CSV table of C-alpha atoms in Angstrom, one decimal:
chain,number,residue,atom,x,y,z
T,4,UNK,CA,-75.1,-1.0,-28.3
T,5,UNK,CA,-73.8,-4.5,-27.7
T,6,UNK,CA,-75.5,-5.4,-24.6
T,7,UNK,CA,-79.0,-3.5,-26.1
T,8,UNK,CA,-78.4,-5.9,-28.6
T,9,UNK,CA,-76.9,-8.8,-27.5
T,10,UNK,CA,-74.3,-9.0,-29.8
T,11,UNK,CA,-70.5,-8.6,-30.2
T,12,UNK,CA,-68.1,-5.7,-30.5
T,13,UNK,CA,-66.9,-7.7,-33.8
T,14,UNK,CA,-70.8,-7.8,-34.8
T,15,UNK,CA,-70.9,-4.1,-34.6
T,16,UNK,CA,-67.2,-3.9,-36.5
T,17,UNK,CA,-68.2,-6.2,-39.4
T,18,UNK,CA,-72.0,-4.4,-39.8
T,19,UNK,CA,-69.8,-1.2,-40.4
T,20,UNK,CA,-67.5,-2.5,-42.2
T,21,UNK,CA,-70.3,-3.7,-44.7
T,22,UNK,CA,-71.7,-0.3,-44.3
T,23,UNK,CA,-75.1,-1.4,-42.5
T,24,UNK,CA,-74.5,0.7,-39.5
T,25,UNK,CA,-72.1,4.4,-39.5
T,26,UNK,CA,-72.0,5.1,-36.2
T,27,UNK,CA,-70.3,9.3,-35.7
T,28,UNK,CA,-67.0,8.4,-34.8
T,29,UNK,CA,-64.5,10.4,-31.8
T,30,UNK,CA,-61.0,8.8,-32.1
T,31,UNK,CA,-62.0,5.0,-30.9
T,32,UNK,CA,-65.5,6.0,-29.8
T,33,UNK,CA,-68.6,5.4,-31.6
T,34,UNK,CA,-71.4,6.8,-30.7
T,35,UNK,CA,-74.8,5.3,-32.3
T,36,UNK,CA,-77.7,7.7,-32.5
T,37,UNK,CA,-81.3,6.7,-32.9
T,38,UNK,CA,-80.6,6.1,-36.4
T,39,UNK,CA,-78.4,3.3,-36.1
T,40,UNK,CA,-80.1,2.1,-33.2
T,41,UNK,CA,-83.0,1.9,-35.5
T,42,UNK,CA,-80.9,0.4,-38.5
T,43,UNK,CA,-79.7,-2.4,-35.7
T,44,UNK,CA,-83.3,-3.3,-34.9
T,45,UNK,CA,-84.4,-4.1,-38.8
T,46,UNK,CA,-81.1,-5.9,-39.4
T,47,UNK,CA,-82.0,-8.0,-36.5
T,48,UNK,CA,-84.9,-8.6,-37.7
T,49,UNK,CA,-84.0,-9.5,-41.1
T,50,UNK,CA,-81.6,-12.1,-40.1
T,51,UNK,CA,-84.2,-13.8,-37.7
T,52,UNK,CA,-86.5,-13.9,-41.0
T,53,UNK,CA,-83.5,-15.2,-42.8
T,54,UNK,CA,-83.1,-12.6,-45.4
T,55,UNK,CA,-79.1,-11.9,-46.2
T,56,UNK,CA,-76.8,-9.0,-45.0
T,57,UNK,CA,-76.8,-8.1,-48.6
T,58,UNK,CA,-80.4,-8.3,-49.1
T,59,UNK,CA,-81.1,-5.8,-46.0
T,60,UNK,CA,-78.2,-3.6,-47.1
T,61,UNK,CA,-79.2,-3.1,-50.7
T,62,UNK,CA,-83.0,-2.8,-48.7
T,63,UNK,CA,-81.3,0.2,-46.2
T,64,UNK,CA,-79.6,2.0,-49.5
T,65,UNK,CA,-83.1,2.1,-51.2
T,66,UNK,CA,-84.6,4.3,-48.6
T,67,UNK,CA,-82.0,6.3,-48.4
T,68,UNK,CA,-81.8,6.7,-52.0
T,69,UNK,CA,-85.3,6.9,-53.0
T,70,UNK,CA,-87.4,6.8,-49.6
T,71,UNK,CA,-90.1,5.2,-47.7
T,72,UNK,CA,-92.6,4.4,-50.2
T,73,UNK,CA,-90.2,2.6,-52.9
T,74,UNK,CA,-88.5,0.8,-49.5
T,75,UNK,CA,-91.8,-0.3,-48.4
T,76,UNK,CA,-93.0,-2.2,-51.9
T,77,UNK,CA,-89.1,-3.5,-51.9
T,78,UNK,CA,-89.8,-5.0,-48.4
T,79,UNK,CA,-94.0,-6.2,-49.9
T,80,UNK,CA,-91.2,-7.9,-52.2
T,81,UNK,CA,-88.7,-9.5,-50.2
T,82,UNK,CA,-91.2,-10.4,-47.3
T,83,UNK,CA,-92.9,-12.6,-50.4
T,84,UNK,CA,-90.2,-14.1,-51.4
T,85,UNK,CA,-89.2,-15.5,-48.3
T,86,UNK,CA,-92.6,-16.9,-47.1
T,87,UNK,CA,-92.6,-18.6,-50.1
T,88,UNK,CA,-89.4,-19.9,-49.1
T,89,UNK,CA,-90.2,-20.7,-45.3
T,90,UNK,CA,-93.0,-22.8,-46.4
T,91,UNK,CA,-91.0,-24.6,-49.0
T,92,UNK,CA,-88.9,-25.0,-45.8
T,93,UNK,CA,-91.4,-26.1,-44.0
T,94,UNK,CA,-93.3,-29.0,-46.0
T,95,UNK,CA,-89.8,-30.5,-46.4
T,96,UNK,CA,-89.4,-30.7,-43.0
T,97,UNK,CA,-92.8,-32.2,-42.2
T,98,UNK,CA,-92.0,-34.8,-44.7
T,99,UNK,CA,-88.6,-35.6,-43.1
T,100,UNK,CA,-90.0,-35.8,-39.8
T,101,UNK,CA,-92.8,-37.6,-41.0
T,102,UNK,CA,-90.1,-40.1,-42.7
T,103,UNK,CA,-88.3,-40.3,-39.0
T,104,UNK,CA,-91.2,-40.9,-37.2
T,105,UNK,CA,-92.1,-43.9,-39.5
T,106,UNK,CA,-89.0,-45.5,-39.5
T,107,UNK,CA,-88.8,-45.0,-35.4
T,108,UNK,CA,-91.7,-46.8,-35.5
T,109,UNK,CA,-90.6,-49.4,-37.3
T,110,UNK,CA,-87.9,-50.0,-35.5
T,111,UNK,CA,-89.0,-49.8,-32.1
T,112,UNK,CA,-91.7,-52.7,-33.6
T,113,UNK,CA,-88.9,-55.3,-34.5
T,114,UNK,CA,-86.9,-54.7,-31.5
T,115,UNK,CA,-89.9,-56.1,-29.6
Protein backbone atom coordinates (compact mmCIF):
# COMPACT_ATOMS: atom_id res chain seq x y z
CA UNK A 1 0.00 0.00 0.00
CA UNK A 2 2.82 2.34 0.69
CA UNK A 3 4.74 2.04 -2.38
CA UNK A 4 1.15 1.90 -4.57
CA UNK A 5 0.80 5.04 -2.94
CA UNK A 6 3.79 6.65 -2.31
CA UNK A 7 3.41 7.38 1.08
CA UNK A 8 4.62 6.31 4.57
CA UNK A 9 3.93 3.47 6.96
CA UNK A 10 3.14 6.56 9.49
CA UNK A 11 0.70 7.91 6.63
CA UNK A 12 -1.06 4.72 6.65
CA UNK A 13 -0.94 4.56 10.76
CA UNK A 14 -2.31 8.17 11.24
CA UNK A 15 -5.22 7.70 8.29
CA UNK A 16 -6.30 4.74 10.63
CA UNK A 17 -5.94 6.22 13.42
CA UNK A 18 -8.33 9.05 12.23
CA UNK A 19 -10.43 6.25 10.97
CA UNK A 20 -10.14 7.12 7.05
CA UNK A 21 -8.77 3.78 6.25
CA UNK A 22 -9.61 0.00 8.46
CA UNK A 23 -7.57 -2.08 6.98
CA UNK A 24 -8.59 -6.30 8.35
CA UNK A 25 -6.00 -6.77 10.79
CA UNK A 26 -3.82 -10.40 11.52
CA UNK A 27 -1.53 -9.68 14.66
CA UNK A 28 0.88 -6.79 12.98
CA UNK A 29 -0.47 -7.38 9.44
CA UNK A 30 -2.85 -5.31 7.67
CA UNK A 31 -4.17 -6.31 4.78
CA UNK A 32 -6.05 -3.51 2.58
CA UNK A 33 -8.77 -4.86 0.34
CA UNK A 34 -10.10 -2.99 -2.68
CA UNK A 35 -12.04 -0.96 -0.38
CA UNK A 36 -9.43 0.77 1.23
CA UNK A 37 -7.45 0.80 -1.76
CA UNK A 38 -10.34 2.71 -3.12
CA UNK A 39 -10.78 4.92 0.12
CA UNK A 40 -6.71 5.74 -0.37
CA UNK A 41 -7.30 6.91 -3.97
CA UNK A 42 -10.23 9.69 -2.95
CA UNK A 43 -8.22 10.80 0.07
CA UNK A 44 -5.43 11.41 -2.22
CA UNK A 45 -7.32 13.11 -4.23
CA UNK A 46 -8.87 15.30 -1.76
CA UNK A 47 -5.76 16.47 -0.35
CA UNK A 48 -4.25 17.37 -3.81
CA UNK A 49 -7.64 19.54 -4.21
CA UNK A 50 -6.88 20.78 -0.80
CA UNK A 51 -9.96 19.74 0.97
CA UNK A 52 -9.10 18.62 4.91
CA UNK A 53 -8.75 15.12 6.45
CA UNK A 54 -11.80 16.07 8.28
CA UNK A 55 -13.67 17.21 5.38
CA UNK A 56 -13.04 13.85 3.34
CA UNK A 57 -13.71 11.82 6.54
CA UNK A 58 -17.06 13.31 7.49
CA UNK A 59 -17.47 13.02 3.20
CA UNK A 60 -16.44 8.80 3.65
CA UNK A 61 -18.96 8.54 6.84
CA UNK A 62 -21.85 10.00 4.59
CA UNK A 63 -21.77 7.25 2.13
CA UNK A 64 -21.52 4.80 4.42
CA UNK A 65 -24.23 6.22 6.40
CA UNK A 66 -26.68 7.27 3.88
CA UNK A 67 -25.04 6.18 0.34
CA UNK A 68 -24.08 7.30 -3.02
CA UNK A 69 -26.60 9.71 -3.97
CA UNK A 70 -26.51 11.99 -0.69
CA UNK A 71 -22.37 11.56 -0.95
CA UNK A 72 -22.42 12.62 -4.42
CA UNK A 73 -24.51 16.17 -3.79
CA UNK A 74 -22.10 16.46 -0.55
CA UNK A 75 -19.13 16.22 -2.97
CA UNK A 76 -21.43 18.81 -5.87
CA UNK A 77 -20.99 20.85 -2.39
CA UNK A 78 -17.62 20.62 -1.30
CA UNK A 79 -16.11 20.59 -5.01
CA UNK A 80 -17.98 24.35 -4.98
CA UNK A 81 -16.69 25.47 -2.22
CA UNK A 82 -13.26 24.94 -3.02
CA UNK A 83 -13.19 26.29 -6.64
CA UNK A 84 -14.52 29.28 -5.23
CA UNK A 85 -11.71 29.12 -3.04
CA UNK A 86 -8.82 28.15 -5.66
CA UNK A 87 -9.81 31.09 -7.64
CA UNK A 88 -9.84 33.44 -4.76
CA UNK A 89 -6.35 31.80 -4.46
CA UNK A 90 -5.63 32.48 -7.64
CA UNK A 91 -6.42 36.26 -8.42
CA UNK A 92 -4.35 36.91 -5.26
CA UNK A 93 -1.56 35.45 -6.61
CA UNK A 94 -1.78 37.08 -9.99
CA UNK A 95 -1.89 40.33 -8.25
CA UNK A 96 1.27 39.49 -6.11
CA UNK A 97 3.16 38.36 -8.97
CA UNK A 98 1.95 41.14 -10.96
CA UNK A 99 3.18 43.42 -7.87
CA UNK A 100 6.83 41.45 -8.22
CA UNK A 101 7.14 41.77 -11.65
CA UNK A 102 6.61 45.65 -11.42
CA UNK A 103 8.86 46.27 -8.75
CA UNK A 104 11.61 43.85 -10.61
CA UNK A 105 11.21 46.05 -13.23
CA UNK A 106 11.75 48.86 -11.45
CA UNK A 107 14.61 47.98 -10.06
CA UNK A 108 16.48 46.45 -12.72
CA UNK A 109 15.63 50.24 -14.45
CA UNK A 110 17.59 52.21 -11.73
CA UNK A 111 20.42 49.81 -11.46
CA UNK A 112 21.18 50.78 -15.10
Amino acid sequence: MCAKFEVTPRTLRYYEYIELLQPEKDGRTRWYHPREVARMTLILRGRRFGFSLEEIRQWLLIYEEHGTGPQLDAWVELADRQLADLRRQQAELAETIADLQQLRDQTAGVKT
